[in-house]
Amino acid sequence: MTQAARGAHRLPVPEPALYSCQCGPWWCGSVSNYTMAAGRWKQARLMLWKNWLFSVRSWKTTLLQLLAPLLFLLLVTGLSYLPQGLENVLNPPVTPLGTLPRCKAWNGKPCISLIAFGFDLDASVDFFNVTELDKSNKDCVTNIMTNFSRATGLSMNTNSMNTTADIHLVLSKSELKEIFRVHITTQTVSNYFTQHPNQTQAAVMFFECSVDHQNKSASKLNYTILYNSTRALAFEQIVLGSPNKPDGRKEIAVLIDSLFLSLVMGSTVTLNVSAASFPLYYQRESVATKQAETATTFLFCAITFQFVMMLYNVVSEKDLKLRQGLKLIGLKDSVYWMTWAVTGLVIAFFLYLNPHDYWLCVSAAVLPQH
């Protein structure tokens, strides 16, 4: 038999596959870990080269990814120059303090405009261990609240809480117990207002009210105002400066003081009080400051854009059956996704090479210094 004939009958020796071991199990089982790692490394190098060729041939898409930080930075800078809608108020309006308005409950239900209590409360022993005022003090409180009702145009009731009157005056223990329906303790009033919200907008507690016409300086007035301090009301007053829903403290105090002075002096005393805020100056922020404020929104837009483009490339390879073909010749999934992760990190590195301080503020440990 000739040499050519002998070669024709010789079995073909399988060559090692490009991406993985394709030979029979009679020798694949003895492949060392070093050989397997070398095969994975060869796959990774070829896949990275494939990604490089893909980036070069799709240079328009790659250029758009690299310019994404600059484009978003220009967008942020443009937004920074937009007007803020805030102007300096050099001469704030002067608002005279009016009278206590009629109560309008937030839930639309009827509410009491003002509740007045006339008791001598000994706070050192028991805040609600009430002692009724003597007749002269009761008469003083009654006169003040009667004139208060006339000045505000609010009706007043002194008999029962179960009426539609705007002002309720409570001067005896029996009336107080009728309101709270329980024995008066330290937490009674607090619990009552907690369990019955939106039923009154303000209350005033008279501790002492005495008028001395002979020695006017000996006249005494001591009272405490309870007011609504909910966050919604405070926000509207402080932030919006709205006088539509006053808490009533200033109006009640000014009117009670003027009515008490009228009783002491024996003639009508009018207190005209107005209020105005300080001039309001809204600082115009620099462009860099505005960029820093919007960084949380736009700083990682470029990376997000690059991630979306990478997903687009992966889906395109799947549609073109490229990944399926590579797996048929032995490509490992771990190598495939690892190489795409490395490609994404490389592109992200070039994204952050933008020498603008706006991007360098992210982290000094990650970003290059210039």
Coordinates of C-alpha atoms in Angstrom, one line a residue:
M1 CA 0.0 0.0 0.0
T2 CA 1.4 3.4 -1.0
Q3 CA 2.0 6.2 1.3
A4 CA -1.0 8.1 -0.1
A5 CA -3.2 5.1 0.4
R6 CA -2.2 4.7 3.9
G7 CA -2.9 8.4 4.5
A8 CA -6.4 8.0 2.9
H9 CA -7.4 5.3 5.4
R10 CA -6.0 7.3 8.4
L11 CA -8.7 8.7 10.8
P12 CA -8.9 12.5 10.9
V13 CA -7.5 14.0 14.1
P14 CA -10.0 16.5 15.5
E15 CA -8.6 20.0 15.9
P16 CA -9.3 21.9 19.2
A17 CA -12.3 24.2 18.7
L18 CA -11.8 27.9 18.7
Y19 CA -14.0 28.6 21.7
S20 CA -14.2 25.3 23.7
C21 CA -13.3 21.7 23.8
Q22 CA -15.2 19.8 21.1
C23 CA -13.4 16.5 21.3
G24 CA -14.7 13.2 22.7
P25 CA -15.0 12.5 26.4
W26 CA -12.1 10.0 26.3
W27 CA -9.6 12.9 26.8
C28 CA -11.7 16.0 27.7
G29 CA -12.2 14.8 31.2
S30 CA -8.4 15.1 31.8
V31 CA -8.1 18.7 30.7
S32 CA -6.5 20.7 33.4
N33 CA -7.9 23.8 35.0
Y34 CA -5.1 25.8 33.4
T35 CA -6.3 24.7 29.9
M36 CA -9.9 25.6 30.7
A37 CA -8.8 29.1 32.0
A38 CA -6.7 29.6 28.9
G39 CA -9.7 28.8 26.7
R40 CA -11.9 31.2 28.6
W41 CA -9.3 33.9 28.3
K42 CA -9.0 33.3 24.6
Q43 CA -12.8 33.6 24.3
A44 CA -12.7 36.8 26.3
R45 CA -10.0 38.4 24.1
L46 CA -11.9 37.5 20.9
M47 CA -15.2 38.8 22.3
L48 CA -13.5 42.1 23.4
W49 CA -12.1 42.4 19.9
K50 CA -15.6 41.8 18.5
N51 CA -16.9 44.6 20.7
W52 CA -14.1 46.9 19.6
L53 CA -14.9 46.2 15.9
F54 CA -18.6 46.8 16.6
S55 CA -17.8 50.2 18.2
V56 CA -15.6 51.3 15.4
R57 CA -18.0 50.3 12.7
S58 CA -20.9 51.9 14.6
W59 CA -18.8 55.0 15.1
K60 CA -21.9 57.3 15.1
T61 CA -23.5 55.5 18.0
T62 CA -20.2 55.3 19.9
L63 CA -19.6 59.1 19.4
L64 CA -23.1 59.8 20.7
Q65 CA -22.4 57.8 23.8
L66 CA -19.1 59.6 24.4
L67 CA -20.7 63.0 23.9
A68 CA -23.7 62.3 26.2
P69 CA -22.2 63.9 29.3
L70 CA -21.5 67.1 27.3
L71 CA -25.0 67.1 25.9
F72 CA -26.6 66.7 29.3
L73 CA -24.3 69.3 30.8
L74 CA -25.4 71.8 28.1
L75 CA -29.0 71.0 28.9
V76 CA -28.4 71.6 32.6
T77 CA -26.6 74.9 31.9
G78 CA -29.5 76.0 29.7
L79 CA -32.0 75.2 32.4
S80 CA -29.9 77.2 34.9
Y81 CA -30.5 80.4 32.9
L82 CA -34.3 80.1 33.0
P83 CA -36.0 82.7 35.2
Q84 CA -36.9 81.5 38.7
G85 CA -40.2 83.5 39.0
L86 CA -39.1 85.1 42.3
E87 CA -38.7 88.9 42.6
N88 CA -37.5 90.9 45.5
V89 CA -40.2 92.6 47.6
L90 CA -38.6 95.8 48.8
N91 CA -41.9 97.3 50.2
P92 CA -44.0 94.6 51.7
P93 CA -47.7 95.6 52.1
V94 CA -48.8 96.7 55.5
T95 CA -51.8 94.7 56.7
P96 CA -54.0 96.0 59.5
L97 CA -55.1 93.4 62.0
G98 CA -58.8 92.9 61.6
T99 CA -61.2 91.2 63.9
L100 CA -61.6 87.5 64.6
P101 CA -63.4 85.9 61.5
R102 CA -66.3 83.5 61.8
C103 CA -65.1 79.9 62.1
K104 CA -65.1 77.8 58.9
A105 CA -64.2 74.2 59.5
W106 CA -61.9 72.5 57.1
N107 CA -64.3 69.5 56.9
G108 CA -67.3 71.8 56.2
K109 CA -69.0 71.1 59.5
P110 CA -70.2 73.8 61.9
C111 CA -67.6 75.0 64.4
I112 CA -67.4 77.5 67.2
S113 CA -65.5 80.7 66.5
L114 CA -64.3 81.2 70.1
I115 CA -64.7 79.5 73.5
A116 CA -64.1 81.7 76.5
F117 CA -63.4 80.1 79.9
G118 CA -63.5 82.2 83.1
F119 CA -61.8 80.2 85.9
D120 CA -58.9 80.7 88.3
L121 CA -56.7 77.7 87.4
D122 CA -54.0 76.8 89.9
A123 CA -51.4 75.3 87.6
S124 CA -48.9 74.5 90.4
V125 CA -51.3 71.9 91.9
D126 CA -53.6 70.8 89.2
F127 CA -54.0 72.8 86.0
F128 CA -57.6 72.0 85.7
N129 CA -58.4 72.0 89.4
V130 CA -60.7 74.9 88.7
T131 CA -62.0 77.5 91.1
E132 CA -64.7 79.8 89.9
L133 CA -63.9 83.5 89.7
D134 CA -65.6 85.8 92.1
K135 CA -68.6 87.9 91.0
S136 CA -66.5 91.0 90.1
N137 CA -64.1 89.0 87.9
K138 CA -67.0 87.2 86.3
D139 CA -68.7 90.6 85.5
C140 CA -65.4 91.8 84.0
V141 CA -65.1 88.8 81.8
T142 CA -68.7 89.0 80.8
N143 CA -68.4 92.7 79.8
I144 CA -65.3 92.0 77.8
M145 CA -66.8 89.1 75.9
T146 CA -70.1 90.9 75.3
N147 CA -68.3 93.9 73.8
F148 CA -66.1 91.3 71.9
S149 CA -69.3 89.9 70.4
R150 CA -70.5 93.3 69.3
A151 CA -67.2 94.4 67.8
T152 CA -66.8 91.2 65.8
G153 CA -70.5 90.7 64.9
L154 CA -70.4 87.2 66.3
S155 CA -73.3 86.0 68.4
M156 CA -72.6 84.8 71.9
N157 CA -74.2 82.2 74.1
T158 CA -73.7 81.9 77.9
N159 CA -76.2 79.1 78.6
S160 CA -75.3 75.9 76.7
M161 CA -72.8 74.6 74.2
N162 CA -75.5 72.9 72.2
T163 CA -76.4 76.0 70.2
T164 CA -75.3 77.6 67.0
A165 CA -73.8 80.7 68.6
D166 CA -70.3 81.8 67.4
I167 CA -68.9 82.5 70.9
H168 CA -69.5 80.4 74.0
L169 CA -68.7 81.9 77.4
V170 CA -68.3 79.4 80.2
L171 CA -68.1 80.8 83.8
S172 CA -69.3 78.0 86.1
K173 CA -68.2 74.5 86.9
S174 CA -71.6 73.1 86.0
E175 CA -71.3 74.5 82.5
L176 CA -67.8 73.2 82.2
K177 CA -68.9 69.7 83.3
E178 CA -71.7 70.0 80.7
I179 CA -69.1 70.5 78.0
F180 CA -66.7 67.7 79.0
R181 CA -69.3 65.3 80.5
V182 CA -66.8 64.0 82.9
H183 CA -65.1 65.0 86.2
I184 CA -62.5 67.7 85.4
T185 CA -58.9 66.4 85.6
T186 CA -55.6 67.5 84.2
Q187 CA -56.1 65.8 80.8
T188 CA -59.8 66.4 80.4
V189 CA -59.6 69.5 78.2
S190 CA -56.7 68.2 76.2
N191 CA -58.4 64.9 75.5
Y192 CA -61.6 66.7 74.7
F193 CA -60.0 68.8 71.9
T194 CA -58.2 65.8 70.6
Q195 CA -61.3 63.7 70.3
H196 CA -63.4 66.6 68.9
P197 CA -61.3 68.2 66.2
N198 CA -62.5 71.0 63.9
Q199 CA -65.1 72.2 66.4
T200 CA -63.5 75.5 67.3
Q201 CA -60.8 77.7 65.9
A202 CA -59.6 79.3 69.1
A203 CA -60.2 79.6 72.9
V204 CA -59.3 82.0 75.6
M205 CA -58.9 81.2 79.3
F206 CA -59.4 84.2 81.7
F207 CA -57.4 83.6 85.0
E208 CA -58.0 87.1 86.4
C209 CA -60.0 90.2 85.3
S210 CA -60.4 93.0 87.7
V211 CA -61.1 96.7 87.1
D212 CA -60.4 99.4 89.6
H213 CA -61.7 102.8 88.6
Q214 CA -60.2 104.5 91.6
N215 CA -56.7 103.2 91.1
K216 CA -56.5 102.3 87.4
S217 CA -53.0 100.9 87.7
A218 CA -54.3 98.3 90.1
S219 CA -56.5 96.8 87.3
K220 CA -55.4 93.3 86.3
L221 CA -56.0 91.1 83.3
N222 CA -54.5 87.7 82.9
Y223 CA -55.6 85.3 80.1
T224 CA -54.2 82.5 77.8
I225 CA -55.1 82.0 74.2
L226 CA -55.4 78.5 72.7
Y227 CA -55.0 78.5 68.9
N228 CA -54.7 76.2 66.0
S229 CA -51.1 75.3 65.2
T230 CA -51.6 72.6 62.5
R231 CA -48.9 72.2 59.9
A232 CA -51.2 73.0 57.0
L233 CA -52.2 76.3 58.6
A234 CA -48.6 77.2 59.5
F235 CA -47.4 76.4 55.9
E236 CA -50.0 78.7 54.4
Q237 CA -49.2 81.5 56.8
I238 CA -45.4 81.3 56.8
V239 CA -44.6 80.1 53.2
L240 CA -47.4 81.6 51.3
G241 CA -48.0 84.6 53.6
S242 CA -51.8 84.0 53.3
P243 CA -53.9 86.1 55.7
N244 CA -57.1 84.1 54.6
K245 CA -56.8 81.7 57.6
P246 CA -55.3 83.5 60.6
D247 CA -54.9 81.5 63.8
G248 CA -56.6 84.3 65.7
R249 CA -53.9 85.0 68.3
K250 CA -53.1 88.6 67.3
E251 CA -56.7 89.5 66.6
I252 CA -58.0 88.1 69.9
A253 CA -55.2 89.7 71.9
V254 CA -55.6 93.2 70.4
L255 CA -59.4 93.3 70.7
I256 CA -59.4 91.9 74.3
D257 CA -56.7 94.4 75.3
S258 CA -58.6 97.4 73.8
L259 CA -61.9 96.3 75.4
F260 CA -60.2 95.9 78.8
L261 CA -58.6 99.4 78.5
S262 CA -62.0 100.8 77.6
L263 CA -63.5 99.3 80.9
V264 CA -60.6 100.7 82.9
M265 CA -60.6 104.2 81.3
G266 CA -64.4 104.4 81.2
S267 CA -64.3 105.5 77.5
T268 CA -63.8 103.8 74.2
V269 CA -60.2 102.9 73.5
T270 CA -59.2 101.7 70.0
L271 CA -55.9 100.0 69.3
N272 CA -54.9 100.2 65.6
V273 CA -52.3 97.6 65.0
S274 CA -50.8 96.7 61.6
A275 CA -48.2 94.2 60.6
A276 CA -45.7 94.0 57.7
S277 CA -42.8 91.7 57.0
F278 CA -39.2 92.7 56.4
P279 CA -38.2 93.3 52.8
L280 CA -37.8 90.0 51.0
Y281 CA -34.7 89.4 49.0
Y282 CA -34.4 86.3 46.8
Q283 CA -30.7 85.6 46.2
R284 CA -30.0 84.9 42.5
E285 CA -27.9 81.8 42.5
S286 CA -24.9 81.3 40.3
V287 CA -24.9 78.9 37.3
A288 CA -22.6 76.5 39.2
T289 CA -24.9 76.4 42.2
K290 CA -27.9 75.7 40.0
Q291 CA -26.0 72.9 38.2
A292 CA -25.1 71.4 41.6
E293 CA -28.8 71.5 42.6
T294 CA -29.8 69.6 39.5
A295 CA -26.9 67.1 39.7
T296 CA -29.1 64.5 41.3
T297 CA -31.3 64.5 38.2
F298 CA -28.8 64.8 35.4
L299 CA -25.5 63.6 36.7
F300 CA -26.0 59.9 35.8
C301 CA -28.1 60.5 32.7
A302 CA -25.1 59.8 30.5
I303 CA -24.4 56.5 32.2
T304 CA -28.1 55.6 31.9
F305 CA -28.0 56.5 28.2
Q306 CA -24.9 54.3 27.7
F307 CA -26.6 51.4 29.5
V308 CA -29.6 51.7 27.2
M309 CA -27.4 51.7 24.2
M310 CA -25.6 48.6 25.4
L311 CA -28.9 46.8 25.9
Y312 CA -29.7 47.8 22.3
N313 CA -26.5 46.2 21.1
V314 CA -27.2 43.0 23.0
V315 CA -30.7 42.7 21.6
S316 CA -29.4 43.4 18.1
E317 CA -26.9 40.5 18.4
K318 CA -29.7 38.3 19.6
D319 CA -31.9 39.3 16.6
L320 CA -29.0 38.6 14.2
K321 CA -28.5 35.1 15.7
L322 CA -24.9 36.1 16.5
R323 CA -25.0 35.1 20.1
Q324 CA -26.7 31.8 19.2
G325 CA -24.1 31.0 16.7
L326 CA -21.3 31.8 19.1
K327 CA -22.8 29.5 21.7
L328 CA -23.0 26.7 19.2
I329 CA -19.3 26.8 18.8
G330 CA -18.7 26.8 22.5
L331 CA -19.0 30.4 23.8
K332 CA -19.8 30.5 27.6
D333 CA -22.5 32.8 28.9
S334 CA -20.2 34.0 31.6
V335 CA -17.6 35.1 29.1
Y336 CA -20.2 36.8 26.9
W337 CA -21.7 38.9 29.7
M338 CA -18.3 39.6 31.3
T339 CA -16.9 41.1 28.1
W340 CA -20.0 43.3 27.7
A341 CA -19.6 44.5 31.3
V342 CA -15.9 45.4 30.6
T343 CA -16.9 47.2 27.5
G344 CA -19.5 49.2 29.5
L345 CA -16.9 50.1 32.1
V346 CA -14.5 51.3 29.5
I347 CA -17.1 53.5 27.9
A348 CA -18.1 54.8 31.3
F349 CA -14.4 55.6 32.1
F350 CA -14.2 57.8 29.0
L351 CA -17.5 59.4 29.9
Y352 CA -16.1 60.7 33.1
L353 CA -13.0 62.0 31.5
N354 CA -15.0 65.2 30.7
P355 CA -12.8 67.9 32.4
H356 CA -15.7 69.8 33.8
D357 CA -16.0 70.4 37.6
Y358 CA -19.6 69.5 37.4
W359 CA -18.7 65.8 36.9
L360 CA -15.7 65.9 39.2
C361 CA -17.9 66.6 42.2
V362 CA -19.2 63.0 42.2
S363 CA -16.3 61.3 43.9
A364 CA -12.6 62.2 44.1
A365 CA -11.8 58.5 44.6
V366 CA -13.4 57.5 41.3
L367 CA -12.9 60.5 38.9
P368 CA -9.6 61.7 37.6
Q369 CA -8.2 65.0 38.9
H370 CA -7.1 67.8 36.6

